[in-house]
Amino acid sequence: MARRHFAQSAHSKAVKRIRILEPTRRRRKPCAPETIRGNTLHRQCPAPAPDPDPDPDPDPTPIDPRTILPSPTLSLPGGYYPKTDFDLSVTIGNAPDPSIGKIIYSIDNKGWNDYAGETLRIKRDNELRAQAIALDTANYRNSGVTYGFYTIPTPPTLPTPIFNLYGGGYPRQSFPLALSLNNRPDASIANALYRLDKGAWLPYSGPFSVAKNTQVEAQYDSLDKDIYRSSSIRKEYYYPVATDLDGNVTASFHDAKGGKELMAEVTDGGTFFSHGNPQMNLGGEIIDAGEPNTLRIEPHHFSNITHGQSFKLADLYYHNGTTFNDSHATAVQLEMTIALANPNQNITFNLKFDLVNTENSADPNASADCVRLTNLTQNIGLVIDDVNYTLQLQFGGTDSFGFSSFDEFHVYEGATGRGAINATFITRP
């Protein structure tokens, strides 16, 4: 029993060593059951299967030993030719010996024909194909196809018409306008055409009249589109603009906003606005800082104003006072009315001011309180000659007690500054 056990142990070690060396990529069939011959343990395992034979290399592509016939040549290669050159005369060359091959040709893919040396008539935008065909097919192969496409060069485009007046706004009293073309081509090249407000095209023969609020189009129509292409269409719009606006301005503060301790008052017919409490009670002792914050508006008259021209609507006086207990206003509106003389029309709109109170410090600019204009563009409903106008607002120049930007007017601490409120009429055709 001990010897058998010894033989099994030795065999187990041998098997374990074989497994370590055995390739992992190929599986072997399991061994047959163990048998004992004499005093030796035997295990029968089948021989490993041989590796499969590799796939054979593909057969090489056979090489055709026959000679390729030379490709035909064209007396005129395909390309661009003047219109006057058509129909073109084209012959085909480089023909093979008649004993071994022939030339065939096709025009615009309309079937193949045998070529016998004749001159071919090639029309504009035709394509020509030619090929050498082997008759001795035992020794020769067909040539490649020679190709040519025949057309005219792309013609230049006529210049876009140019009017003597650019499109846009013109003084209302200058209408009707006299419009003409500055770069008209010769009459032998193109017809000059124009139309008004998408109406019928009319022949141009000289200056024509354009009324207010009119769209004008013009084009040069080529007489021979193989020589010149017609021009692009020039499109312009002409509208009247006011150049002599006169008006009086009135204004009134209203609708102040602020905290729960807000103190605000509007006096002097609405032109004077004060806000904030300059006094503070410290345990029975009244601290009086003097004057509260104030705004005063001084409207202006204007005359002979044209669209796009900046003018003064009013002067705004702002006193930067001292107030306590969150009693100052944070916003106020200013209703303004412009009474126009021509046309006779009243325009009313509201300016919205944010009132920015700053903490006082050693920096005078940082301590300067600010009036901020929040609605710079006013849709005022002004219509003159069917043209709409808006009003563009901004702060203008100030005196030495303040400074301004486009939408803000600052006044130094304790000072009263003056800043202009400027406006510009903007057309919207």
Coordinates of C-alpha atoms in Angstrom, one line a residue:
M1 CA 0.0 0.0 0.0
A2 CA 2.8 2.4 0.8
R3 CA 4.4 1.7 -2.6
R4 CA 1.2 2.3 -4.4
H5 CA 0.7 5.5 -2.5
F6 CA 4.2 6.5 -3.4
A7 CA 3.6 5.8 -7.1
Q8 CA 0.4 7.9 -7.0
S9 CA 2.1 10.8 -5.4
A10 CA 4.9 10.7 -7.9
H11 CA 2.4 10.5 -10.7
S12 CA 0.4 13.4 -9.3
K13 CA 3.5 15.6 -9.1
A14 CA 4.3 14.6 -12.7
V15 CA 0.9 15.5 -13.8
K16 CA 1.0 18.9 -12.0
R17 CA 4.3 19.6 -13.7
I18 CA 2.8 18.8 -17.1
R19 CA -0.2 21.0 -16.5
I20 CA 2.1 24.0 -15.8
L21 CA 3.9 23.5 -19.1
E22 CA 0.8 22.6 -21.1
P23 CA -0.4 25.3 -23.6
T24 CA -3.6 27.0 -22.6
R25 CA -4.8 27.8 -26.1
R26 CA -5.6 24.2 -27.1
R27 CA -7.8 21.8 -25.1
R28 CA -7.0 18.1 -25.0
K29 CA -9.4 15.3 -24.7
P30 CA -9.6 13.9 -21.1
C31 CA -7.4 10.9 -20.4
A32 CA -8.8 7.4 -20.0
P33 CA -9.3 5.9 -16.5
E34 CA -6.2 4.7 -14.6
T35 CA -5.1 1.1 -14.8
I36 CA -2.6 -0.9 -12.7
R37 CA 0.0 -3.1 -14.4
G38 CA 2.1 -4.9 -11.8
N39 CA 3.0 -2.4 -9.2
T40 CA 2.8 0.7 -11.6
L41 CA -0.2 3.0 -12.1
H42 CA -0.8 3.9 -15.8
R43 CA -3.0 6.6 -17.3
Q44 CA -3.8 6.5 -21.0
C45 CA -4.1 9.8 -22.9
P46 CA -4.8 10.2 -26.6
A47 CA -2.2 11.8 -28.8
P48 CA -2.9 15.6 -29.5
A49 CA -4.6 16.4 -32.8
P50 CA -2.3 17.8 -35.4
D51 CA -2.6 21.5 -36.3
P52 CA -4.8 22.2 -39.4
D53 CA -3.0 23.0 -42.7
P54 CA -2.9 26.7 -43.5
D55 CA -5.2 28.1 -46.2
P56 CA -3.5 28.0 -49.6
D57 CA -2.4 31.4 -51.1
P58 CA -4.9 32.8 -53.6
D59 CA -4.0 32.3 -57.2
P60 CA -2.3 35.4 -58.7
T61 CA -4.3 37.6 -61.0
P62 CA -3.5 36.6 -64.6
I63 CA -1.8 39.2 -66.6
D64 CA -3.3 40.0 -70.0
P65 CA -0.3 39.8 -72.4
R66 CA -2.2 41.6 -75.2
T67 CA -1.1 45.1 -76.3
I68 CA -3.5 48.0 -75.5
L69 CA -4.2 50.1 -78.5
P70 CA -3.2 53.8 -78.2
S71 CA -6.0 56.2 -77.4
P72 CA -7.4 58.4 -80.1
T73 CA -6.5 62.1 -80.2
L74 CA -8.8 65.1 -81.0
S75 CA -7.7 67.9 -83.3
L76 CA -9.5 70.3 -80.9
P77 CA -9.5 69.3 -77.2
G78 CA -12.6 69.8 -75.2
G79 CA -12.8 73.3 -73.5
Y80 CA -14.1 76.8 -73.9
Y81 CA -14.4 78.4 -77.4
P82 CA -15.8 81.7 -78.6
K83 CA -19.5 81.6 -79.5
T84 CA -18.6 82.7 -83.0
D85 CA -16.4 79.6 -83.5
F86 CA -19.3 77.1 -83.3
D87 CA -20.0 74.8 -85.0
L88 CA -16.5 73.4 -84.5
S89 CA -14.6 71.2 -87.0
V90 CA -13.0 68.3 -85.2
T91 CA -11.1 65.3 -86.6
I92 CA -9.9 62.2 -84.8
G93 CA -6.3 61.0 -85.0
N94 CA -3.9 58.3 -83.8
A95 CA -5.9 55.6 -85.5
P96 CA -4.5 52.0 -85.4
D97 CA -3.6 50.0 -88.5
P98 CA -6.8 48.8 -90.1
S99 CA -5.6 45.3 -89.8
I100 CA -5.6 45.4 -86.0
G101 CA -8.2 47.9 -85.1
K102 CA -10.6 50.8 -85.9
I103 CA -11.8 54.1 -84.4
I104 CA -15.4 54.6 -83.2
Y105 CA -16.9 57.8 -81.8
S106 CA -20.1 59.1 -80.1
I107 CA -21.5 62.7 -80.0
D108 CA -23.7 63.4 -76.9
N109 CA -24.1 59.7 -76.2
K110 CA -26.3 59.2 -79.3
G111 CA -24.8 55.9 -80.3
W112 CA -21.3 54.8 -81.5
N113 CA -20.3 55.2 -85.1
D114 CA -17.3 54.0 -87.1
Y115 CA -14.9 56.8 -87.9
A116 CA -13.6 57.0 -91.4
G117 CA -11.5 60.1 -91.3
E118 CA -14.3 62.6 -91.9
T119 CA -14.5 66.1 -90.2
L120 CA -17.1 66.1 -87.4
R121 CA -19.3 69.2 -86.8
I122 CA -19.4 69.8 -83.0
K123 CA -22.1 72.1 -81.8
R124 CA -22.0 74.2 -78.6
D125 CA -22.4 72.2 -75.4
N126 CA -21.7 68.9 -77.2
E127 CA -19.5 66.2 -75.9
L128 CA -17.4 63.9 -78.1
R129 CA -16.1 60.4 -77.2
A130 CA -13.6 58.3 -79.2
Q131 CA -12.1 54.9 -78.7
A132 CA -9.8 52.5 -80.6
I133 CA -11.4 49.1 -80.9
A134 CA -9.2 46.0 -81.4
L135 CA -10.1 43.8 -84.4
D136 CA -7.1 41.4 -83.7
T137 CA -8.4 40.5 -80.3
A138 CA -5.8 37.7 -79.9
N139 CA -3.0 40.2 -79.7
Y140 CA -4.6 43.6 -78.9
R141 CA -7.0 45.2 -76.4
N142 CA -9.3 48.2 -76.7
S143 CA -7.9 51.6 -75.8
G144 CA -9.2 54.0 -73.2
V145 CA -11.9 56.5 -74.1
T146 CA -10.9 60.0 -75.2
Y147 CA -13.4 62.7 -74.0
G148 CA -14.0 66.3 -74.9
F149 CA -16.8 68.8 -73.9
Y150 CA -17.2 71.9 -76.0
T151 CA -18.8 75.1 -74.7
I152 CA -18.4 78.9 -74.5
P153 CA -16.7 80.7 -71.6
T154 CA -18.9 81.9 -68.8
P155 CA -20.0 85.4 -69.8
P156 CA -19.3 88.4 -67.5
T157 CA -22.2 89.9 -65.6
L158 CA -23.3 93.4 -66.3
P159 CA -22.7 95.9 -63.4
T160 CA -25.5 96.5 -60.9
P161 CA -27.3 99.7 -61.6
I162 CA -26.3 102.8 -59.6
F163 CA -28.8 105.5 -58.9
N164 CA -27.8 109.2 -58.7
L165 CA -29.3 109.3 -55.1
Y166 CA -28.7 106.7 -52.4
G167 CA -31.7 105.1 -50.8
G168 CA -32.8 106.6 -47.5
G169 CA -34.5 109.6 -46.0
Y170 CA -34.6 113.0 -47.7
P171 CA -36.2 116.3 -46.6
R172 CA -40.0 116.0 -47.0
Q173 CA -40.1 119.2 -49.1
S174 CA -37.7 117.8 -51.7
F175 CA -40.2 115.2 -52.9
P176 CA -40.8 114.1 -55.6
L177 CA -37.2 113.1 -56.3
A178 CA -35.7 113.0 -59.7
L179 CA -33.9 109.6 -60.0
S180 CA -31.5 108.6 -62.8
L181 CA -29.0 105.8 -63.6
N182 CA -25.3 106.7 -63.5
N183 CA -23.7 103.6 -65.1
R184 CA -26.1 102.6 -67.9
P185 CA -24.5 100.3 -70.5
D186 CA -24.6 100.9 -74.2
A187 CA -28.1 100.2 -75.7
S188 CA -26.6 97.6 -78.0
I189 CA -25.6 95.5 -75.0
A190 CA -28.6 95.7 -72.6
N191 CA -32.0 97.2 -71.9
A192 CA -32.1 99.4 -68.8
L193 CA -35.3 98.7 -66.8
Y194 CA -36.8 100.1 -63.6
R195 CA -40.0 99.7 -61.6
L196 CA -41.7 101.4 -58.7
D197 CA -43.2 99.6 -55.7
K198 CA -43.1 96.2 -57.5
G199 CA -45.1 97.4 -60.4
A200 CA -44.4 96.6 -64.1
W201 CA -40.9 96.9 -65.4
L202 CA -40.5 100.1 -67.5
P203 CA -37.8 101.0 -70.1
Y204 CA -35.4 103.6 -68.7
S205 CA -34.8 106.6 -71.1
G206 CA -33.8 109.3 -68.6
P207 CA -34.6 110.7 -65.1
F208 CA -37.9 109.7 -63.6
S209 CA -40.0 110.9 -60.7
V210 CA -40.1 109.2 -57.3
A211 CA -42.8 110.0 -54.7
K212 CA -42.6 109.7 -50.9
N213 CA -42.2 106.3 -49.4
T214 CA -41.4 104.5 -52.7
Q215 CA -39.3 101.4 -53.4
V216 CA -37.4 101.6 -56.7
E217 CA -35.7 98.7 -58.5
A218 CA -33.5 98.7 -61.6
Q219 CA -31.8 96.1 -63.7
Y220 CA -29.7 95.9 -66.9
D221 CA -31.2 93.1 -69.0
S222 CA -28.6 91.7 -71.4
L223 CA -29.6 91.5 -75.1
D224 CA -27.2 88.5 -75.7
K225 CA -26.8 86.4 -72.6
D226 CA -24.0 84.4 -74.2
I227 CA -21.9 87.6 -74.2
Y228 CA -23.1 89.3 -71.0
R229 CA -25.3 88.0 -68.2
S230 CA -28.0 90.4 -66.9
S231 CA -27.1 92.5 -63.9
S232 CA -28.3 92.0 -60.3
I233 CA -31.3 94.1 -59.3
R234 CA -30.6 97.3 -57.4
K235 CA -33.3 97.9 -54.8
E236 CA -33.6 101.2 -52.8
Y237 CA -36.3 102.8 -50.7
Y238 CA -36.9 106.6 -50.5
Y239 CA -38.8 108.2 -47.7
P240 CA -39.4 111.8 -46.3
V241 CA -37.9 113.0 -43.1
A242 CA -38.8 116.0 -41.0
T243 CA -36.2 118.8 -41.1
D244 CA -38.0 121.7 -39.3
L245 CA -39.5 120.3 -36.1
D246 CA -40.6 122.9 -33.6
G247 CA -42.0 122.2 -30.2
N248 CA -42.6 123.3 -26.6
V249 CA -41.9 120.9 -23.7
T250 CA -43.7 120.5 -20.3
A251 CA -42.8 118.1 -17.5
S252 CA -44.1 116.8 -14.2
F253 CA -42.7 114.4 -11.6
H254 CA -45.0 111.6 -10.2
D255 CA -45.1 108.1 -8.8
A256 CA -42.2 108.1 -6.4
K257 CA -41.1 104.7 -5.0
G258 CA -39.1 103.9 -1.9
G259 CA -38.9 102.2 1.5
K260 CA -41.5 102.1 4.2
E261 CA -40.2 105.4 5.7
L262 CA -40.3 107.2 2.4
M263 CA -40.9 110.9 2.5
A264 CA -41.5 112.6 -0.9
E265 CA -43.2 115.7 -2.2
V266 CA -44.0 117.2 -5.6
T267 CA -44.5 121.0 -5.9
D268 CA -44.2 123.9 -8.3
G269 CA -46.7 122.5 -10.8
G270 CA -44.9 119.1 -10.8
T271 CA -41.4 120.5 -11.7
F272 CA -39.9 120.1 -8.2
F273 CA -39.5 116.8 -6.4
S274 CA -38.0 116.4 -2.9
H275 CA -37.4 113.2 -1.0
G276 CA -35.9 111.9 2.2
N277 CA -36.0 113.1 5.8
P278 CA -32.9 115.2 6.7
Q279 CA -33.7 115.0 10.4
M280 CA -33.0 112.2 12.9
N281 CA -34.1 111.9 16.5
L282 CA -31.3 110.5 18.8
G283 CA -33.0 110.0 22.1
G284 CA -34.7 113.4 22.1
E285 CA -31.8 115.2 20.4
I286 CA -32.8 116.2 16.8
I287 CA -30.0 115.9 14.3
D288 CA -30.7 118.2 11.3
A289 CA -28.6 117.6 8.2
G290 CA -30.1 120.5 6.3
E291 CA -31.8 119.9 2.9
P292 CA -33.2 116.6 1.6
N293 CA -32.5 115.3 -1.9
T294 CA -34.2 117.3 -4.6
L295 CA -34.8 117.2 -8.4
R296 CA -36.0 120.1 -10.5
I297 CA -36.8 120.0 -14.2
E298 CA -36.6 123.0 -16.5
P299 CA -38.2 122.2 -19.9
H300 CA -36.9 123.8 -23.1
H301 CA -38.3 125.0 -26.4
F302 CA -36.7 123.7 -29.6
S303 CA -37.0 124.7 -33.3
N304 CA -35.7 123.7 -36.7
I305 CA -34.7 120.2 -35.6
T306 CA -34.2 117.4 -38.1
H307 CA -34.3 113.7 -37.7
G308 CA -31.0 112.3 -36.3
Q309 CA -30.1 115.7 -34.7
S310 CA -29.6 115.8 -30.9
F311 CA -31.3 118.7 -29.1
K312 CA -32.0 119.6 -25.5
L313 CA -35.4 118.7 -24.0
A314 CA -34.8 120.0 -20.5
D315 CA -32.2 120.8 -17.8
L316 CA -32.3 118.6 -14.7
Y317 CA -31.1 120.1 -11.4
Y318 CA -30.2 117.6 -8.7
H319 CA -29.3 118.4 -5.1
N320 CA -27.4 115.7 -3.3
G321 CA -28.6 116.1 0.3
T322 CA -28.4 113.9 3.4
T323 CA -31.3 111.8 4.7
F324 CA -31.9 109.3 7.4
N325 CA -33.8 106.2 8.2
D326 CA -34.3 104.9 4.7
S327 CA -36.6 107.8 4.0
H328 CA -35.3 108.6 0.5
A329 CA -36.9 107.6 -2.8
T330 CA -35.4 104.9 -5.0
A331 CA -37.3 105.7 -8.2
V332 CA -39.5 108.4 -9.7
Q333 CA -41.1 109.0 -13.1
L334 CA -41.2 112.2 -15.1
E335 CA -44.0 112.8 -17.5
M336 CA -43.0 114.9 -20.5
T337 CA -45.2 116.4 -23.2
I338 CA -43.9 117.8 -26.5
A339 CA -46.3 120.1 -28.3
L340 CA -45.2 120.0 -32.0
A341 CA -46.1 122.9 -34.3
N342 CA -45.7 121.2 -37.6
P343 CA -47.4 118.8 -37.7
N344 CA -49.7 119.9 -34.9
Q345 CA -49.4 117.0 -32.6
N346 CA -48.9 116.4 -28.8
I347 CA -46.5 113.7 -27.7
T348 CA -46.5 112.4 -24.2
F349 CA -44.2 109.9 -22.6
N350 CA -42.7 108.9 -19.2
L351 CA -39.0 108.9 -18.2
K352 CA -38.2 106.4 -15.5
F353 CA -35.5 107.4 -13.1
D354 CA -33.7 105.2 -10.6
L355 CA -32.4 107.3 -7.7
V356 CA -29.1 105.8 -6.4
N357 CA -28.0 107.0 -3.0
T358 CA -24.4 106.2 -2.1
E359 CA -22.5 105.8 1.2
N360 CA -20.4 108.9 1.9
S361 CA -16.6 108.4 1.8
A362 CA -13.4 110.3 1.2
D363 CA -13.8 109.7 -2.6
P364 CA -16.0 112.4 -4.0
N365 CA -16.8 110.5 -7.2
A366 CA -17.8 107.4 -5.2
S367 CA -19.9 109.6 -2.8
A368 CA -21.8 111.2 -5.7
D369 CA -25.4 110.2 -5.8
C370 CA -26.8 109.2 -9.2
V371 CA -30.0 109.6 -11.3
R372 CA -30.2 106.7 -13.8
L373 CA -32.4 106.9 -16.9
T374 CA -33.8 103.3 -17.5
N375 CA -35.9 103.8 -20.6
L376 CA -33.7 105.5 -23.2
T377 CA -35.8 104.7 -26.2
Q378 CA -39.4 106.1 -26.4
N379 CA -42.0 104.8 -28.8
I380 CA -43.7 108.1 -29.0
G381 CA -46.3 107.4 -31.7
L382 CA -45.2 110.2 -33.9
V383 CA -46.0 109.7 -37.6
I384 CA -45.2 112.2 -40.3
D385 CA -45.9 111.4 -43.9
D386 CA -46.5 107.8 -43.0
V387 CA -43.0 107.5 -41.4
N388 CA -42.8 106.5 -37.8
Y389 CA -40.4 108.2 -35.3
T390 CA -39.0 107.2 -32.0
L391 CA -37.2 109.4 -29.5
Q392 CA -33.8 108.4 -28.3
L393 CA -32.8 110.0 -24.9
Q394 CA -29.6 110.4 -23.0
F395 CA -27.9 112.7 -20.4
G396 CA -25.8 115.5 -21.9
G397 CA -23.3 117.9 -20.5
T398 CA -23.2 118.9 -16.8
D399 CA -21.8 121.8 -14.8
S400 CA -18.8 121.4 -12.5
F401 CA -20.8 120.0 -9.6
G402 CA -21.5 116.7 -11.4
F403 CA -20.6 114.4 -14.3
S404 CA -22.7 112.2 -16.6
S405 CA -22.6 109.2 -18.9
F406 CA -25.1 108.1 -21.5
D407 CA -27.7 107.0 -19.0
E408 CA -26.5 108.4 -15.6
F409 CA -26.2 111.8 -14.0
H410 CA -24.0 112.1 -10.9
V411 CA -23.8 115.0 -8.4
Y412 CA -21.2 115.4 -5.7
E413 CA -22.1 115.1 -2.0
G414 CA -23.8 118.3 -0.7
A415 CA -23.8 120.0 -4.1
T416 CA -26.5 120.9 -6.6
G417 CA -25.6 119.9 -10.2
R418 CA -27.2 120.7 -13.5
G419 CA -27.3 118.1 -16.3
A420 CA -29.0 118.3 -19.7
I421 CA -31.6 115.7 -20.9
N422 CA -31.0 115.4 -24.7
A423 CA -33.2 113.8 -27.3
T424 CA -33.0 112.7 -30.9
F425 CA -35.8 111.9 -33.3
I426 CA -35.1 108.6 -35.1
T427 CA -37.0 107.5 -38.2
R428 CA -38.4 104.0 -38.6
P429 CA -39.5 103.7 -42.3

